[in-house]
XYZ file of C-alpha atoms in Angstrom:
787
model
C 17.877 19.890 38.494
C 19.034 21.160 34.983
C 18.890 19.173 32.165
C 22.915 18.734 31.451
C 23.051 17.655 34.965
C 19.774 14.892 33.831
C 21.954 13.887 30.960
C 25.211 13.470 32.688
C 23.326 11.214 35.232
C 21.245 9.011 32.736
C 24.982 8.843 31.091
C 26.707 7.635 34.132
C 24.302 4.939 34.656
C 24.299 3.623 31.311
C 28.298 3.629 31.954
C 27.505 1.544 35.172
C 25.529 -0.805 33.625
C 27.874 -1.515 30.549
C 30.992 -1.950 32.742
C 29.448 -4.052 35.523
C 30.592 -7.837 35.353
C 28.281 -8.822 38.086
C 24.805 -9.163 37.842
C 23.274 -6.332 39.616
C 19.842 -7.598 41.969
C 16.608 -6.550 40.885
C 15.937 -5.529 44.193
C 18.373 -2.763 43.876
C 16.401 0.464 43.344
C 19.053 2.719 44.149
C 20.665 1.333 41.142
C 18.058 0.579 38.758
C 15.947 4.363 39.341
C 19.087 6.207 38.039
C 17.295 5.010 34.567
C 14.155 6.637 35.084
C 13.324 8.216 38.197
C 15.290 11.494 38.332
C 15.883 12.390 34.973
C 14.140 14.011 32.105
C 15.582 12.857 29.115
C 13.623 13.222 25.733
C 13.883 10.426 23.074
C 16.138 11.610 20.998
C 18.605 12.001 24.197
C 18.237 8.319 25.043
C 19.243 7.299 21.697
C 22.295 9.532 21.926
C 23.310 8.555 25.166
C 22.623 4.611 25.022
C 24.782 3.755 21.856
C 24.069 0.525 20.221
C 27.728 -0.910 20.663
C 27.110 -0.326 24.271
C 23.211 -2.263 24.427
C 25.367 -5.178 22.699
C 28.014 -5.254 24.662
C 25.728 -5.803 27.718
C 23.442 -8.220 25.759
C 26.768 -10.513 24.902
C 28.827 -9.970 27.954
C 26.323 -9.331 31.170
C 22.902 -10.828 29.752
C 21.073 -11.066 33.137
C 21.663 -7.198 33.754
C 19.961 -6.362 30.450
C 17.160 -9.177 31.218
C 16.713 -6.787 34.658
C 16.958 -3.526 32.792
C 13.909 -4.557 30.673
C 11.863 -6.306 33.278
C 12.211 -3.162 35.495
C 11.427 -0.848 32.899
C 8.105 -2.826 32.080
C 7.511 -3.065 36.043
C 7.566 0.497 35.996
C 4.952 0.857 33.426
C 2.872 -1.618 34.777
C 2.944 0.375 38.067
C 2.077 3.489 36.270
C -0.940 1.994 34.502
C -2.112 0.436 37.910
C -1.985 3.839 39.811
C -3.115 5.939 36.728
C -0.124 8.337 36.881
C -1.280 11.002 38.745
C 1.884 12.939 39.767
C 4.350 14.104 37.532
C 6.968 12.249 38.920
C 5.372 9.260 37.816
C 4.575 10.159 34.211
C 8.099 10.917 33.919
C 8.986 7.899 34.999
C 6.665 6.029 32.419
C 7.846 8.220 29.613
C 11.790 7.366 30.283
C 10.712 3.867 30.638
C 8.892 3.547 27.329
C 11.877 5.789 25.715
C 14.797 3.195 26.957
C 12.452 0.222 25.628
C 11.974 1.833 22.657
C 15.838 2.264 21.846
C 16.606 -1.431 23.595
C 13.833 -3.879 22.008
C 15.316 -3.754 18.687
C 18.643 -5.128 19.926
C 16.529 -7.801 21.532
C 14.849 -9.076 18.565
C 18.349 -9.016 16.452
C 19.528 -11.941 18.310
C 17.702 -15.000 17.949
C 19.114 -16.326 21.299
C 16.778 -13.715 23.154
C 13.693 -13.624 20.813
C 11.823 -15.744 23.542
C 12.862 -13.445 26.338
C 9.862 -11.373 26.621
C 7.464 -14.650 25.965
C 8.771 -16.219 29.139
C 8.095 -15.305 32.430
C 10.615 -13.532 35.050
C 11.368 -16.273 37.687
C 10.706 -14.315 40.995
C 8.748 -11.299 39.375
C 5.500 -12.110 42.078
C 5.264 -8.404 43.369
C 6.347 -9.822 46.984
C 8.989 -11.781 46.144
C 6.963 -14.832 48.149
C 4.237 -17.033 46.554
C 3.603 -15.717 43.067
C 0.023 -15.321 42.013
C -1.619 -16.320 38.627
C -1.934 -12.912 37.645
C 1.990 -12.230 37.929
C 3.118 -15.341 36.039
C 2.164 -13.448 32.731
C 5.299 -13.241 30.131
C 6.422 -10.199 30.141
C 5.483 -9.138 27.022
C 1.908 -9.166 27.655
C 2.667 -7.573 31.072
C 4.133 -4.369 28.777
C 1.485 -4.947 26.076
C -1.349 -4.636 28.791
C 0.255 -1.779 30.470
C 0.255 -0.039 27.062
C -3.057 -0.265 26.400
C -4.137 0.963 30.126
C -1.833 3.989 29.509
C -3.137 5.262 26.045
C -6.407 5.848 28.093
C -5.091 7.313 30.728
C -6.687 10.253 32.461
C -4.798 13.632 32.303
C -1.593 11.600 31.003
C -3.045 10.211 27.509
C -6.737 11.467 27.615
C -8.597 14.227 29.200
C -10.179 13.834 32.815
C -13.952 13.642 33.066
C -13.971 14.822 36.535
C -14.750 18.264 37.370
C -12.817 18.468 40.620
C -9.393 17.941 41.305
C -10.094 16.595 45.244
C -7.948 13.560 44.857
C -11.266 12.073 43.836
C -8.702 10.291 40.698
C -10.939 8.292 38.635
C -10.475 4.397 39.140
C -8.542 3.033 36.323
C -9.917 -0.507 36.718
C -13.628 0.905 36.482
C -12.850 3.140 33.674
C -15.066 2.778 30.672
C -12.287 3.441 27.832
C -14.687 3.808 25.017
C -15.699 7.351 26.692
C -12.303 8.440 26.275
C -11.879 7.799 22.159
C -9.539 10.339 21.135
C -11.301 11.815 18.240
C -14.725 11.939 16.736
C -15.792 9.655 13.795
C -16.836 6.235 13.592
C -18.750 5.048 16.567
C -17.793 8.050 18.306
C -19.660 11.653 18.078
C -17.738 13.882 20.862
C -14.342 15.706 19.668
C -12.441 15.889 22.851
C -10.152 19.714 22.917
C -6.840 19.150 21.141
C -3.994 18.976 24.138
C -0.515 19.193 22.524
C 0.971 17.429 26.048
C -1.648 14.185 25.941
C -0.935 13.954 21.768
C 2.827 13.922 22.762
C 2.729 11.279 25.076
C 0.231 8.792 23.131
C 2.672 9.511 20.149
C 5.631 7.702 22.784
C 3.764 4.892 23.802
C 2.615 4.522 20.182
C 6.212 4.661 19.231
C 6.970 1.743 21.712
C 4.063 -0.378 20.395
C 5.365 0.055 17.078
C 8.758 -1.136 18.419
C 7.189 -4.350 20.340
C 5.545 -5.291 17.160
C 8.498 -4.636 14.604
C 9.884 -8.336 16.105
C 8.688 -8.857 12.519
C 11.626 -7.182 10.649
C 14.005 -9.763 12.452
C 12.216 -12.799 10.799
C 13.018 -13.655 6.881
C 10.367 -13.281 4.430
C 8.352 -16.947 5.233
C 7.355 -18.268 1.688
C 3.690 -18.976 2.494
C 3.087 -15.469 4.206
C 2.148 -17.400 7.296
C 3.315 -16.791 10.748
C 1.805 -14.474 12.861
C 3.155 -11.617 14.894
C 2.533 -13.014 18.307
C 2.731 -9.187 19.766
C -0.004 -8.264 17.205
C -2.249 -11.489 18.065
C -2.099 -10.817 21.928
C -2.513 -6.919 21.417
C -5.309 -7.430 19.280
C -7.018 -10.140 21.119
C -9.879 -9.955 23.741
C -7.101 -10.285 26.587
C -6.832 -6.242 25.712
C -10.038 -4.735 26.987
C -9.086 -1.316 25.312
C -9.053 -3.002 21.725
C -12.318 -1.653 20.295
C -11.697 2.015 21.645
C -7.851 2.342 20.690
C -8.411 1.129 17.322
C -11.365 3.477 17.029
C -8.908 6.194 17.939
C -6.618 4.880 15.888
C -8.512 5.222 12.712
C -10.584 8.475 13.332
C -7.297 10.168 14.434
C -5.682 9.587 11.084
C -9.054 9.939 9.365
C -10.044 13.162 10.931
C -6.594 15.245 10.472
C -6.763 18.091 8.117
C -3.211 19.271 7.709
C -4.453 22.329 6.230
C -4.618 23.872 9.955
C -8.621 23.831 10.729
C -9.676 24.812 7.333
C -7.309 28.041 6.792
C -4.672 28.033 3.536
C -1.159 29.077 5.369
C -2.430 28.651 8.997
C 0.169 25.724 9.358
C 3.176 28.521 8.770
C 1.749 30.305 12.308
C 1.503 27.086 14.338
C 3.454 24.268 14.681
C 1.241 21.356 14.414
C 1.800 18.433 16.714
C -0.549 16.500 15.480
C 1.064 15.552 12.506
C 3.406 13.180 14.352
C 0.444 11.122 16.468
C -1.186 11.241 13.090
C 1.579 9.303 11.282
C 2.335 7.140 13.979
C -1.275 6.110 14.280
C -0.825 5.289 10.720
C 1.604 3.157 11.184
C 0.415 1.175 14.363
C -2.952 1.005 12.420
C -1.699 -0.866 9.654
C 0.498 -3.230 11.365
C -1.827 -4.534 13.515
C -4.035 -5.037 10.222
C -1.357 -7.094 8.653
C -3.054 -10.429 8.345
C -3.253 -13.012 5.769
C -6.907 -13.521 5.059
C -6.404 -16.114 2.609
C -5.222 -18.775 5.856
C -7.944 -17.293 7.696
C -12.139 -17.463 7.473
C -12.446 -14.299 5.483
C -14.306 -11.408 6.969
C -17.768 -10.879 7.011
C -19.478 -9.277 4.361
C -23.402 -9.423 4.356
C -24.140 -8.507 7.826
C -26.917 -7.414 9.643
C -27.348 -3.415 9.888
C -27.604 -2.969 14.196
C -27.512 -0.139 16.302
C -23.637 -0.282 16.165
C -20.443 1.056 14.427
C -19.739 -2.450 14.404
C -21.862 -4.859 12.549
C -22.862 -8.016 14.860
C -23.784 -10.590 12.363
C -21.939 -13.678 12.107
C -19.879 -15.109 11.468
C -17.329 -13.986 13.853
C -15.221 -13.492 11.455
C -11.243 -13.377 12.379
C -9.681 -13.947 15.964
C -7.293 -10.495 15.604
C -10.140 -7.852 16.906
C -8.945 -4.912 15.272
C -9.652 -6.734 11.756
C -12.412 -7.726 13.019
C -13.644 -4.174 13.811
C -12.383 -3.056 10.494
C -14.311 -5.645 8.593
C -17.671 -4.657 10.192
C -17.978 -0.983 9.799
C -21.071 -0.695 7.919
C -23.059 3.230 8.526
C -22.761 5.037 5.770
C -21.902 8.353 7.609
C -19.006 6.091 8.639
C -17.676 5.391 5.240
C -18.225 8.678 4.196
C -15.528 10.045 6.866
C -13.353 7.589 6.214
C -13.041 8.045 2.477
C -13.395 11.542 2.612
C -10.127 11.276 5.525
C -8.325 9.416 3.175
C -8.985 11.365 0.008
C -8.277 14.739 1.667
C -4.963 13.215 2.912
C -4.065 11.672 -0.335
C -4.412 14.966 -2.278
C -2.593 16.850 -0.108
C 0.675 16.650 -1.937
C -1.330 17.903 -5.285
C -2.520 21.015 -3.444
C 0.998 21.566 -2.363
C 1.484 21.684 -6.389
C -0.719 24.669 -7.277
C -1.038 26.847 -4.180
C 2.314 26.094 -3.334
C 3.123 26.179 0.709
C -0.618 26.761 1.390
C -0.935 23.917 3.345
C 1.671 21.343 5.462
C 3.101 18.810 3.060
C 2.295 15.411 4.835
C 4.730 12.443 4.113
C 2.427 9.465 5.139
C 0.701 8.972 1.718
C 2.293 5.646 1.827
C 0.748 4.241 4.909
C -2.522 5.422 3.802
C -2.389 3.565 0.391
C -1.642 0.616 2.370
C -4.593 1.603 4.971
C -7.028 2.154 2.054
C -6.015 -1.077 0.486
C -6.815 -2.859 4.229
C -10.223 -1.208 4.016
C -11.182 -2.280 0.760
C -9.856 -6.084 1.217
C -10.959 -6.692 4.520
C -14.465 -4.905 4.012
C -16.487 -5.574 0.684
C -19.138 -2.829 1.825
C -16.313 0.080 1.820
C -14.979 -1.281 -1.636
C -18.809 -0.908 -2.646
C -19.414 2.780 -1.036
C -16.086 3.564 -2.759
C -17.454 2.659 -5.979
C -21.013 3.963 -5.769
C -20.381 7.709 -6.420
C -17.649 9.506 -8.229
C -15.666 9.883 -4.984
C -13.588 6.912 -6.068
C -12.115 9.327 -8.198
C -10.840 11.574 -5.337
C -8.762 8.651 -4.554
C -7.821 7.352 -8.228
C -6.601 10.891 -9.154
C -3.506 11.223 -5.933
C -2.512 7.377 -7.037
C -2.347 8.741 -10.550
C -0.435 11.502 -9.747
C 1.958 9.541 -7.241
C 2.555 6.686 -10.033
C 3.352 9.456 -12.516
C 5.835 11.178 -9.995
C 7.161 7.886 -9.116
C 8.088 6.334 -12.311
C 11.666 7.274 -12.997
C 12.822 6.609 -9.102
C 14.260 3.584 -8.271
C 13.660 3.859 -4.556
C 9.647 4.384 -4.987
C 9.094 0.934 -6.469
C 7.203 -0.144 -3.807
C 5.070 3.258 -4.092
C 4.058 1.972 -7.800
C 3.379 -1.404 -7.022
C 0.902 -0.494 -4.181
C -0.920 2.347 -6.549
C -1.332 -0.120 -9.229
C -2.354 -3.144 -6.649
C -5.219 -0.537 -5.550
C -6.399 0.134 -9.280
C -6.294 -3.851 -10.100
C -8.480 -4.107 -7.153
C -10.765 -1.402 -8.165
C -10.842 -2.193 -11.744
C -12.314 -5.815 -11.053
C -15.600 -3.717 -10.441
C -17.690 -2.619 -12.849
C -18.547 0.566 -11.294
C -15.170 1.548 -11.444
C -15.007 1.627 -15.144
C -18.458 3.694 -14.896
C -17.408 6.253 -12.986
C -14.095 7.035 -15.440
C -16.072 8.486 -17.735
C -16.699 11.584 -15.717
C -14.669 14.199 -17.267
C -11.366 15.385 -16.136
C -11.264 18.913 -15.471
C -9.297 19.355 -12.233
C -5.871 20.313 -13.572
C -3.192 18.990 -11.234
C 0.631 19.759 -12.955
C 1.292 16.748 -13.883
C 4.246 15.674 -16.542
C 1.969 14.081 -19.064
C 0.727 15.502 -22.847
C -2.132 17.795 -22.112
C -5.380 16.238 -23.441
C -9.216 16.959 -23.111
C -11.252 13.939 -22.032
C -12.115 11.430 -18.701
C -10.683 10.327 -15.859
C -10.330 7.104 -18.116
C -7.941 8.960 -20.364
C -6.038 10.472 -17.367
C -5.765 6.875 -16.501
C -4.306 5.551 -19.629
C -2.123 8.780 -20.524
C -0.348 8.122 -17.160
C 0.086 4.299 -17.967
C 1.333 5.050 -21.131
C 3.652 7.387 -19.854
C 4.689 4.937 -16.749
C 5.737 2.007 -19.629
C 7.440 4.176 -22.184
C 9.552 6.371 -19.659
C 9.732 4.579 -16.320
C 12.643 2.812 -15.201
C 13.261 -0.870 -16.127
C 12.412 -2.510 -12.673
C 8.741 -1.316 -13.304
C 8.156 -3.928 -16.339
C 6.929 -6.793 -13.814
C 3.861 -4.461 -13.527
C 3.181 -4.008 -17.497
C 1.146 -7.214 -17.161
C -1.266 -5.647 -14.047
C -1.455 -2.331 -15.969
C -2.832 -3.648 -18.929
C -5.099 -5.861 -17.141
C -6.316 -2.659 -15.217
C -6.795 -1.322 -19.032
C -8.532 -4.459 -19.953
C -10.891 -4.463 -16.884
C -12.241 -1.205 -17.496
C -12.551 -0.941 -21.663
C -16.187 -2.175 -21.650
C -17.242 0.598 -20.010
C -15.106 3.321 -21.931
C -17.704 5.564 -23.874
C -15.299 7.940 -25.211
C -11.673 7.851 -25.683
C -10.049 11.267 -26.553
C -7.346 11.309 -29.858
C -4.564 11.617 -27.719
C -5.210 8.406 -25.959
C -6.233 6.575 -28.819
C -2.838 7.470 -30.093
C -1.158 6.008 -26.734
C -2.775 2.994 -26.967
C -1.869 2.211 -30.834
C 1.814 3.407 -29.681
C 1.732 0.576 -27.233
C 0.405 -1.868 -29.539
C 3.277 -0.907 -31.940
C 5.997 -0.819 -29.664
C 4.806 -4.584 -27.784
C 4.464 -6.084 -31.552
C 7.972 -5.587 -32.879
C 9.156 -8.865 -33.664
C 12.218 -8.479 -31.380
C 10.100 -7.461 -28.680
C 7.880 -10.693 -28.687
C 10.651 -12.901 -29.473
C 12.847 -11.873 -26.665
C 11.210 -12.916 -23.810
C 8.631 -15.917 -23.107
C 5.654 -13.611 -21.767
C 6.095 -10.686 -23.874
C 3.286 -11.885 -26.054
C 0.975 -11.318 -23.503
C 0.469 -7.892 -24.039
C -0.804 -7.800 -27.285
C -3.344 -10.099 -26.520
C -4.210 -7.720 -23.736
C -4.057 -4.558 -25.946
C -6.381 -6.565 -28.410
C -8.695 -7.638 -26.015
C -9.081 -3.818 -24.911
C -9.577 -2.768 -28.502
C -12.022 -5.703 -29.135
C -13.937 -4.581 -25.870
C -14.070 -0.748 -27.139
C -15.103 -1.777 -30.607
C -18.141 -4.697 -29.553
C -19.380 -2.753 -26.683
C -18.789 0.776 -26.706
C -18.485 1.459 -30.783
C -20.396 4.426 -30.835
C -18.682 7.142 -28.749
C -15.400 5.482 -29.566
C -14.659 7.003 -33.257
C -11.405 8.638 -32.335
C -9.932 4.925 -31.584
C -11.502 3.582 -34.408
C -9.589 6.281 -36.375
C -6.268 5.490 -35.129
C -6.559 1.905 -35.337
C -7.735 2.528 -39.635
C -4.657 4.641 -39.434
C -2.467 2.180 -37.767
C -4.217 -1.007 -39.865
C -0.319 -2.288 -40.895
C 0.212 -3.046 -37.299
C -2.434 -5.300 -37.154
C -1.967 -7.049 -40.562
C 2.047 -7.429 -39.558
C 0.741 -9.545 -36.499
C -1.531 -11.763 -38.429
C 1.243 -11.949 -41.012
C 3.807 -12.251 -37.986
C 6.589 -15.058 -39.127
C 7.181 -17.885 -37.401
C 10.211 -19.148 -39.566
C 13.616 -19.989 -37.496
C 15.806 -17.793 -39.288
C 13.262 -14.512 -39.000
C 13.313 -15.469 -35.561
C 17.088 -14.998 -35.292
C 16.968 -12.042 -37.513
C 14.355 -10.839 -35.054
C 16.734 -11.161 -32.161
C 19.672 -9.813 -33.977
C 17.713 -6.405 -34.778
C 17.593 -6.420 -30.409
C 21.058 -6.273 -29.793
C 21.454 -3.261 -31.727
C 18.334 -1.512 -30.127
C 18.598 -1.993 -26.296
C 15.935 0.421 -25.207
C 12.748 -1.868 -24.989
C 10.345 1.107 -25.913
C 10.995 3.792 -28.070
C 9.370 7.207 -27.857
C 9.271 7.933 -31.457
C 6.035 7.494 -33.282
C 4.219 8.754 -30.153
C 3.111 12.304 -30.591
C 4.501 13.428 -26.859
C 3.235 17.135 -26.831
C 3.837 19.465 -24.381
C 3.388 18.724 -20.880
C 1.146 20.150 -18.645
C 2.114 23.975 -17.669
C 4.036 23.835 -14.404
C 4.514 20.268 -14.243
C 8.027 18.940 -12.752
C 9.446 16.231 -14.797
C 9.621 12.763 -12.844
C 13.159 12.648 -11.356
C 15.254 9.793 -10.516
C 16.269 9.248 -7.025
C 19.075 11.061 -5.769
C 22.142 9.214 -5.637
C 22.667 7.593 -2.004
C 19.009 7.607 -1.198
C 18.167 4.534 0.988
C 15.550 1.770 0.070
C 14.447 -1.387 1.242
C 14.327 -4.755 -1.295
C 11.002 -6.289 -1.502
C 9.750 -9.737 -2.059
C 8.872 -10.513 -6.046
C 4.974 -10.266 -6.488
C 3.077 -13.193 -7.768
C 2.455 -13.282 -11.634
C -0.934 -11.778 -12.958
C -1.961 -14.914 -13.306
C -1.630 -15.756 -9.413
C -2.785 -12.307 -8.791
C -6.020 -12.488 -10.387
C -8.995 -14.520 -11.107
C -10.973 -14.591 -14.309
C -14.340 -14.313 -14.366
C -17.200 -13.723 -17.014
C -19.780 -11.023 -16.697
C -23.372 -12.623 -17.663
C -26.308 -10.601 -19.548
C -27.509 -9.681 -16.010
C -23.940 -7.994 -14.812
C -23.268 -10.932 -12.331
C -19.891 -12.805 -12.463
C -19.246 -16.338 -13.005
C -15.798 -17.688 -12.070
C -14.003 -19.105 -14.824
C -11.242 -20.743 -13.068
C -11.867 -24.731 -12.789
C -12.688 -24.955 -16.569
C -8.953 -24.650 -18.460
C -10.944 -25.725 -21.516
C -13.147 -22.713 -21.669
C -10.361 -20.305 -21.312
C -7.759 -21.812 -23.989
C -10.814 -21.536 -26.340
C -10.930 -17.825 -25.245
C -7.182 -17.850 -26.252
C -6.398 -15.702 -23.419
C -2.556 -15.092 -22.484
C -2.594 -16.185 -18.806
C -4.169 -19.260 -19.777
C -2.750 -19.936 -23.399
C -0.867 -22.587 -22.814
C -1.369 -25.193 -20.219
C -0.020 -24.408 -16.732
C 2.505 -26.888 -16.689
C 3.922 -25.660 -19.912
C 3.426 -22.008 -18.934
C 5.429 -22.844 -15.930
C 7.737 -24.416 -17.896
C 8.480 -21.272 -19.982
C 8.657 -19.188 -17.304
C 11.288 -20.763 -15.610
C 13.122 -21.022 -18.823
C 12.723 -17.511 -19.991
C 14.175 -16.092 -16.191
C 16.386 -18.729 -15.832
C 19.012 -16.208 -17.388
C 19.373 -12.635 -18.305
C 21.723 -13.435 -20.706
C 18.551 -15.398 -22.798
C 19.271 -19.197 -22.370
C 15.374 -19.770 -23.161
C 15.135 -19.324 -27.015
C 12.211 -18.862 -29.294
C 11.316 -21.483 -31.546
C 8.733 -22.005 -34.407
C 6.399 -24.055 -32.272
C 6.266 -21.568 -29.696
C 5.196 -18.748 -31.678
C 2.718 -20.840 -33.599
C 1.222 -22.050 -30.272
C 0.340 -18.405 -29.281
C 0.168 -16.951 -32.757
C -2.673 -18.801 -33.880
C -4.909 -17.456 -30.439
C -4.400 -14.036 -31.498
C -7.926 -12.219 -31.380
C -7.806 -10.592 -34.443
C -10.768 -11.396 -35.884
C -13.020 -8.273 -34.739
C -10.508 -5.549 -35.917
C -9.740 -7.450 -39.157
C -13.444 -7.194 -39.710
C -13.742 -3.766 -38.670
C -10.869 -2.867 -41.122
C -12.772 -4.912 -43.802
C -15.742 -2.992 -44.039
C -14.139 0.636 -42.921
C -11.072 1.206 -44.699
C -12.772 1.068 -48.427
C -15.074 3.705 -47.265
C -12.621 5.795 -45.622
C -10.846 5.750 -48.721
C -13.353 6.466 -50.919
C -14.401 9.570 -48.902
C -10.938 11.199 -49.212
C -10.718 10.130 -53.113
C -14.033 11.581 -53.340
C -13.782 14.750 -52.009
C -9.523 15.334 -52.015
C -9.390 15.377 -48.443
C -6.891 15.644 -45.743
C -8.893 16.479 -43.216
C -9.409 14.581 -40.069
C -12.369 16.064 -38.717
C -14.556 15.298 -42.046
C -13.364 11.234 -41.360
C -14.247 11.271 -37.681
C -17.688 12.668 -38.552
C -18.077 9.776 -40.921
C -16.824 7.170 -38.431
C -19.139 9.039 -35.448
C -22.371 8.225 -37.883
C -20.905 4.856 -38.722
C -22.310 1.670 -37.340
C -21.069 -1.864 -37.620
C -24.407 -3.487 -36.456
C -24.505 -6.821 -37.740
C -21.305 -6.520 -39.892
C -19.241 -7.784 -36.828
C -18.497 -11.095 -35.193
C -21.411 -12.403 -32.245
C -20.058 -10.114 -28.949
C -17.619 -12.548 -26.945
C -18.441 -12.292 -23.627
C -16.647 -9.432 -21.462
C -13.811 -11.039 -19.093
C -12.606 -9.485 -15.865
C -9.920 -10.174 -13.976
C -10.733 -9.431 -10.407
C -7.593 -9.452 -7.716
C -7.746 -12.555 -5.745
C -5.986 -12.713 -1.903
C -3.114 -14.902 -1.816
C -0.327 -15.483 0.505
C 2.142 -14.086 -1.985
C 0.606 -10.739 -2.028
C 0.106 -10.721 1.645
C 3.792 -11.203 2.141
C 4.715 -8.573 -0.489
C 2.598 -6.051 1.956
C 4.105 -7.017 5.189
C 7.728 -6.525 3.457
C 7.095 -3.232 1.825
C 5.208 -1.605 5.072
C 7.906 -2.908 7.297
C 10.293 -0.927 4.977
C 8.379 2.080 4.473
C 8.124 1.981 8.589
C 11.796 1.283 8.841
C 12.666 4.254 6.377
C 10.372 6.576 7.733
C 11.351 6.614 11.374
C 14.861 8.253 11.582
C 14.066 10.846 14.576
C 15.200 8.889 16.546
C 16.269 6.009 14.030
C 14.830 3.397 15.548
C 15.993 0.470 13.801
C 19.053 1.893 11.714
C 21.909 -0.090 12.091
C 19.998 -3.135 13.283
C 20.221 -6.777 11.637
C 16.644 -6.834 9.879
C 16.042 -10.324 8.082
C 12.518 -9.066 6.496
C 14.400 -7.100 3.957
C 18.013 -5.479 2.725
C 18.958 -1.639 3.175
C 20.344 -1.051 -0.126
C 21.524 2.328 -1.771
C 20.700 3.547 -4.933
């Protein structure tokens, strides 16, 4: 039968279904088989031939027929899984049913009255219609999920058969050990099966259905405390699923082994269409959804396990119920970490390769899913995090993230990407090794729209952050705290900043310490505290190599004197705020020698008008997001959280005021944009007295006269002579006693767990356009907006 006939017959069946007012019996196979038995329709056909309005009409007007359709389709998948799908016809039925369910499920989820449907047992669902055996009393959702899992390891359908002869010696589905059929070599599996286009496509269709099952989460509004486990994910990742381990491994290895260059040969992708990419994308999406687990509510996955002979660490405690999270947290072999890290770094760098060898590789689009995966790995597996930071391989993750941050800074539709990039860097910056790694010289010249500089990866990080703060869009302002916290965390370890970078840091201080900026919102002064902390850390711990920064501080000394003499009287406060109404731009570019951008770079562009984006929940403030720790002499960290007195003395912004007052201020300052909150002299004094200016003032007191003397003596206007003097200078014994290093480490909290859930599903919603699985359904987790 031709494909046109096939489509026509399918469409006729759909019309019959929507026009029948009477319930159709489940036993009427002649009617139900029209939907899957004799047709060969692609998933795109199914979406075109089953319009949304008709699914909703059946749901409202003849609900029992919709229920029977779902039940019969699931039954067909269960039968396929039982029999092992040997004939072409059986394979076609399985694919047709999974496409149909992918189409219909979102409309079941969007209606609260239907939400329990898949979790109920269907009356009379016993195979013979007679006495029900226990096995048949499973909720429909469980039967569906177990069938999908079985079908993903079905010889000659989704995996290579291991049998040589085809003479009816089909492998028994029930005795099959799916660990021998893992899809790709990598973690816990050494054998790389022959690529097979048909198997890849079949896996992809089943993963699409699986993702659709999991997407019920999109139809529930964001829960304030990030709780609510997804029942579909919970069951699929439980011990009920005997394929949990091989499937987790298959998904992870498929993603991490993928090489979009086309078997390593540039431009190869132009000759061969790459059928692997859609599977890899689907695998990445399914993987991050199964790992959506709020670690704050559960026992945290184990960190220190004993090494055993398996890929997973068998040490107690057993860790979370979700086996995917459990397995992820227990990977521990160096070669497995290497494989994962290299794979993710290779894929994240792919869009950068595009820029200096255009079209040499296929440009992948799933970097946001990869960033979520990398985040989950670091968050759930501390050994992986330490492995990442052990060598300079971490820079292969850092550079792409900075590239994405810089590229997306002007684009309103990519706020989520900006946040996840910054969150990852915040997590990494809590570890001393990250700061140390940043001292490696930066030589890779990825064309980026930033000033040209010669220096280290630390310079790259700070120059990009400066660019985000001074030329990103307004919605990024909540990230400024985070960006500067990262710089504070790494600052004690930065051996030598370039002159370009030193000037950028002082430009930020200038911009943030203008009186109108300081007085226009309750939290703005925190940014000044962060920058002063950066300067203090570098002066106290890395003075020797940082003559560029010391020189920049001397040149801009007036900024520090202005801060020390900040006016606190009411008239001065009002005058400063008047000035603000005339200059709406929060940060000017003036005073920052922009310099030419790198050759071959394109300016960061705003979103095209009409671009779709999904809304995100607010992220917690930096005080909720991080926990303060003090670095002891021996390099170990001591948490400072329980002692409010200690942090008061430190004069740090996040804990500068008592929590109560701080919350009150936050409430007042954010209560309205028109500025109901107004600064008072008491408020200014409360933090002005804590500005940590002593170290810098002492430095200026000692060095400024010496530098002025050199200039007068030698009639100098030349920087290099002064820099040479500063390089050999020393402040030993002249500065105040070094303060202890404070690190603000990321801490898991339900606020970020909820943020990740909305971000991840928003990405998945927008990326699945062919077919548009969720488009135009009533999702509740986020809003769809147009830029």
